[in-house]
Short mmCIF file of C-alpha atoms in Angstrom, two decimals:
data_model
loop_
_atom_site.label_atom_id
_atom_site.label_comp_id
_atom_site.label_asym_id
_atom_site.label_seq_id
_atom_site.Cartn_x
_atom_site.Cartn_y
_atom_site.Cartn_z
CA MET B 1 -51.99 55.07 20.15
CA ALA B 2 -48.99 56.32 22.10
CA ASP B 3 -48.17 52.80 23.18
CA GLU B 4 -48.32 51.54 19.59
CA SER B 5 -46.04 54.39 18.47
CA ASP B 6 -43.54 53.54 21.19
CA GLN B 7 -43.62 49.89 20.18
CA ASP B 8 -43.03 50.85 16.53
CA LYS B 9 -40.06 52.95 17.58
CA ASP B 10 -38.65 50.10 19.66
CA LYS B 11 -39.02 47.69 16.73
CA GLN B 12 -37.35 50.19 14.37
CA SER B 13 -34.51 50.77 16.85
CA SER B 14 -34.01 47.02 17.25
CA HIS B 15 -34.03 46.56 13.48
CA ASP B 16 -31.50 49.36 12.97
CA ALA B 17 -29.22 47.91 15.65
CA SER B 18 -29.38 44.46 14.08
CA ARG B 19 -28.69 45.90 10.66
CA ARG B 20 -25.72 47.87 11.99
CA ARG B 21 -24.34 44.75 13.65
CA PHE B 22 -24.78 42.80 10.41
CA LEU B 23 -23.08 45.45 8.30
CA LYS B 24 -20.32 45.78 10.85
CA GLY B 25 -19.79 42.02 10.79
CA VAL B 26 -19.66 41.99 7.00
CA GLY B 27 -17.16 44.81 7.06
CA ILE B 28 -14.93 43.03 9.56
CA ALA B 29 -15.12 39.76 7.62
CA GLY B 30 -14.31 41.54 4.37
CA ALA B 31 -11.38 43.35 5.95
CA GLY B 32 -10.15 40.08 7.42
CA ALA B 33 -10.37 38.32 4.06
CA ALA B 34 -8.54 41.15 2.34
CA PHE B 35 -5.84 41.09 5.01
CA ALA B 36 -5.50 37.30 4.66
CA ASP B 37 -5.21 37.61 0.88
CA LYS B 38 -2.52 40.25 1.30
CA LEU B 39 -0.56 38.03 3.67
CA LEU B 40 -0.88 35.07 1.29
CA ILE B 41 0.34 37.08 -1.69
CA GLU B 42 3.29 38.44 0.29
CA THR B 43 4.19 34.97 1.59
CA GLU B 44 4.06 33.40 -1.88
CA ALA B 45 6.20 36.19 -3.31
CA SER B 46 8.73 35.77 -0.50
CA GLU B 47 8.88 32.00 -0.99
CA ALA B 48 9.30 32.41 -4.74
CA GLN B 49 12.30 34.66 -4.18
CA ALA B 50 13.95 32.76 -1.33
CA GLY B 51 12.77 29.20 -2.02
CA SER B 52 14.13 26.86 -4.61
CA GLY B 53 15.84 29.57 -6.63
CA ARG B 54 14.03 28.46 -9.79
CA PRO B 55 12.51 31.25 -11.91
CA LEU B 56 8.74 31.37 -12.27
CA ASN B 57 8.89 31.72 -16.03
CA GLY B 58 11.24 31.18 -18.93
CA ASN B 59 13.25 27.98 -19.38
CA VAL B 60 15.45 26.20 -16.87
CA ASP B 61 18.12 23.57 -17.40
CA ILE B 62 17.56 20.48 -15.30
CA THR B 63 18.89 16.95 -15.12
CA LEU B 64 16.54 14.01 -14.71
CA ASP B 65 17.50 10.47 -13.72
CA ILE B 66 15.49 8.45 -16.24
CA ASN B 67 15.83 4.67 -16.33
CA GLY B 68 19.26 4.88 -14.75
CA GLN B 69 20.60 7.55 -17.10
CA LYS B 70 21.16 11.24 -16.42
CA ARG B 71 19.27 13.22 -19.05
CA SER B 72 19.70 16.99 -19.40
CA VAL B 73 16.62 18.89 -20.53
CA LYS B 74 15.49 22.49 -20.84
CA VAL B 75 11.93 23.04 -19.66
CA GLU B 76 9.56 25.71 -18.47
CA PRO B 77 8.91 25.37 -14.71
CA ARG B 78 5.25 24.61 -15.48
CA THR B 79 6.10 21.65 -17.75
CA THR B 80 4.76 18.34 -16.51
CA LEU B 81 7.03 15.35 -16.16
CA LEU B 82 4.97 13.55 -18.81
CA ASN B 83 5.42 16.30 -21.38
CA SER B 84 9.10 16.60 -20.55
CA LEU B 85 9.64 12.88 -21.08
CA ARG B 86 7.75 12.81 -24.36
CA ASN B 87 8.70 16.19 -25.84
CA ASP B 88 11.85 17.58 -24.22
CA VAL B 89 14.08 14.56 -23.62
CA ASP B 90 16.19 13.62 -26.65
CA PRO B 91 15.60 10.91 -27.70
CA PRO B 92 12.07 11.06 -26.30
CA VAL B 93 10.70 8.58 -23.76
CA THR B 94 7.27 7.73 -25.15
CA GLY B 95 6.24 4.75 -23.02
CA PRO B 96 4.10 6.89 -20.68
CA LYS B 97 1.07 7.91 -22.71
CA LEU B 98 -0.80 11.22 -22.81
CA VAL B 99 -4.46 10.24 -22.65
CA CYS B 100 -6.63 12.06 -20.09
CA ASP B 101 -3.97 14.57 -18.91
CA VAL B 102 -5.89 15.07 -15.64
CA GLY B 103 -4.70 12.12 -13.55
CA THR B 104 -7.67 9.80 -13.96
CA CYS B 105 -6.63 7.06 -16.41
CA GLY B 106 -3.15 5.93 -15.35
CA ALA B 107 -1.74 5.67 -18.88
CA CYS B 108 1.07 8.06 -17.93
CA THR B 109 2.15 6.09 -14.84
CA VAL B 110 5.87 6.06 -14.07
CA LEU B 111 7.78 4.99 -10.99
CA LEU B 112 9.29 7.71 -8.85
CA ASP B 113 11.77 6.15 -6.43
CA GLY B 114 9.92 2.90 -6.99
CA LYS B 115 6.42 4.24 -6.35
CA PRO B 116 3.77 4.69 -9.09
CA VAL B 117 2.83 8.28 -9.87
CA TYR B 118 0.81 10.01 -12.58
CA SER B 119 3.45 11.87 -14.55
CA CYS B 120 0.80 14.21 -15.97
CA LEU B 121 0.16 15.59 -12.49
CA MET B 122 3.68 16.53 -11.43
CA PHE B 123 6.16 19.09 -12.68
CA ALA B 124 9.39 17.92 -14.24
CA VAL B 125 11.33 20.21 -11.89
CA ASP B 126 9.84 18.33 -8.92
CA ALA B 127 11.43 15.10 -10.18
CA ILE B 128 14.97 16.46 -9.89
CA GLY B 129 17.06 14.13 -7.75
CA ARG B 130 14.47 11.33 -7.94
CA LYS B 131 14.83 8.01 -9.77
CA ILE B 132 12.34 7.94 -12.64
CA THR B 133 11.51 4.54 -14.14
CA THR B 134 9.25 4.23 -17.16
CA VAL B 135 8.03 1.07 -18.85
CA GLU B 136 11.17 1.22 -21.01
CA GLY B 137 13.27 0.88 -17.89
CA LEU B 138 11.50 -2.29 -16.74
CA GLY B 139 12.62 -4.36 -19.69
CA SER B 140 13.54 -4.29 -23.36
CA PRO B 141 12.21 -6.13 -26.43
CA ASP B 142 15.13 -8.53 -26.06
CA LYS B 143 14.75 -8.95 -22.31
CA LEU B 144 11.22 -8.40 -21.02
CA ASN B 145 10.53 -8.38 -17.31
CA ALA B 146 8.10 -10.93 -15.87
CA VAL B 147 5.05 -8.67 -16.11
CA GLN B 148 5.80 -7.69 -19.73
CA THR B 149 6.28 -11.35 -20.61
CA ALA B 150 2.99 -12.28 -18.95
CA PHE B 151 1.17 -9.52 -20.81
CA VAL B 152 2.37 -11.00 -24.10
CA ASP B 153 1.63 -14.58 -23.11
CA LYS B 154 -1.86 -13.78 -21.82
CA ASP B 155 -2.68 -11.35 -24.66
CA ALA B 156 -3.45 -8.68 -22.07
CA LEU B 157 -3.57 -5.72 -24.43
CA MET B 158 -5.58 -4.39 -27.32
CA CYS B 159 -4.98 -0.80 -28.44
CA GLY B 160 -1.98 -0.62 -26.11
CA PHE B 161 -2.45 2.92 -24.82
CA CYS B 162 -3.15 1.82 -21.26
CA THR B 163 -0.65 -1.06 -21.31
CA PRO B 164 2.50 0.83 -20.18
CA GLY B 165 0.64 2.19 -17.18
CA PHE B 166 -0.67 -1.23 -16.18
CA VAL B 167 2.72 -2.88 -16.63
CA THR B 168 4.45 -0.18 -14.58
CA THR B 169 1.83 -0.25 -11.81
CA ILE B 170 1.75 -4.05 -11.56
CA SER B 171 5.56 -4.37 -11.65
CA ALA B 172 5.85 -2.02 -8.68
CA TYR B 173 3.00 -3.70 -6.81
CA LEU B 174 4.40 -7.22 -7.16
CA LYS B 175 7.63 -6.08 -5.56
CA ARG B 176 5.63 -5.14 -2.47
CA ASN B 177 3.27 -8.12 -2.62
CA PRO B 178 4.76 -11.05 -4.57
CA ASN B 179 1.82 -13.37 -3.76
CA PRO B 180 -1.33 -11.38 -4.46
CA THR B 181 -4.87 -12.61 -4.78
CA LEU B 182 -7.14 -11.58 -7.61
CA ALA B 183 -8.77 -9.07 -5.26
CA ASP B 184 -5.33 -7.65 -4.43
CA VAL B 185 -4.50 -7.18 -8.10
CA ARG B 186 -7.83 -5.55 -8.84
CA GLU B 187 -7.28 -3.12 -5.96
CA ALA B 188 -3.73 -2.33 -7.11
CA CYS B 189 -4.97 -1.53 -10.61
CA LYS B 190 -7.91 0.64 -9.61
CA GLY B 191 -6.09 3.79 -10.76
CA ASN B 192 -5.54 2.44 -14.28
CA PHE B 193 -8.36 2.40 -16.82
CA CYS B 194 -8.66 0.25 -19.95
CA ARG B 195 -11.16 1.59 -22.44
CA CYS B 196 -10.93 -1.65 -24.46
CA GLY B 197 -12.08 -3.66 -21.44
CA THR B 198 -9.19 -6.13 -21.23
CA TYR B 199 -9.24 -6.17 -17.41
CA PRO B 200 -9.69 -9.97 -17.04
CA ARG B 201 -6.55 -10.68 -19.06
CA VAL B 202 -4.62 -7.89 -17.37
CA PHE B 203 -5.40 -9.45 -13.99
CA GLU B 204 -4.58 -12.91 -15.34
CA ALA B 205 -1.21 -11.62 -16.56
CA ALA B 206 -0.47 -10.06 -13.17
CA LEU B 207 -1.20 -13.31 -11.37
CA ALA B 208 0.90 -15.26 -13.88
CA ALA B 209 3.83 -12.91 -13.34
CA ALA B 210 3.49 -13.33 -9.59
CA LYS B 211 3.41 -17.11 -9.98
CA ALA B 212 6.60 -16.96 -12.05
CA GLY B 213 8.31 -15.60 -8.94
CA THR B 214 10.38 -13.03 -10.83
CA ALA B 215 7.86 -10.18 -11.03
CA GLY B 216 10.30 -7.65 -9.64
CA GLU B 217 13.01 -8.45 -12.16
#
């Protein structure tokens, strides 16, 4: 009986020690997390004060280079480039379309320094000093670029909401790869969705524009 009692005591002591170690570990981890959070908050506050100099709320006056023109706009720092183009610029730039608003459909695609970006996923203030090109800047009704012309010739649109994004994406891609294959075009357009299902004609238009040899113009 004495031996069993001693064994019970040993088990209890071992259990208590393990429990203390566990609680101590939890306490240390919690303290570490709290300390890390404190450092993060202090760092973000310091960067906000000493960083770009832009306020975190209210409106700011900025100048955007849109289709080769300097456009002055007043926006909240949280305003996306898409909303700024469509709602704050006067007259508005409505080629980029607000569809999903979460960066999945590509209808809002614009070129930033020649590279396609989802304008719904970036802040207008982050586009300061960058060259913004929308579908309006690629051509006009009187002088379409090669991709726009091919879209008309190949009837590569239906409702038209996705069309500006496709035209912008393909125009930029053909500058990098003027002789694409069908597989190349499909890969280039994978970030642009067409709910009407006009993909075959979109791809046909892209290849026709490439064949014309003036896709970048």
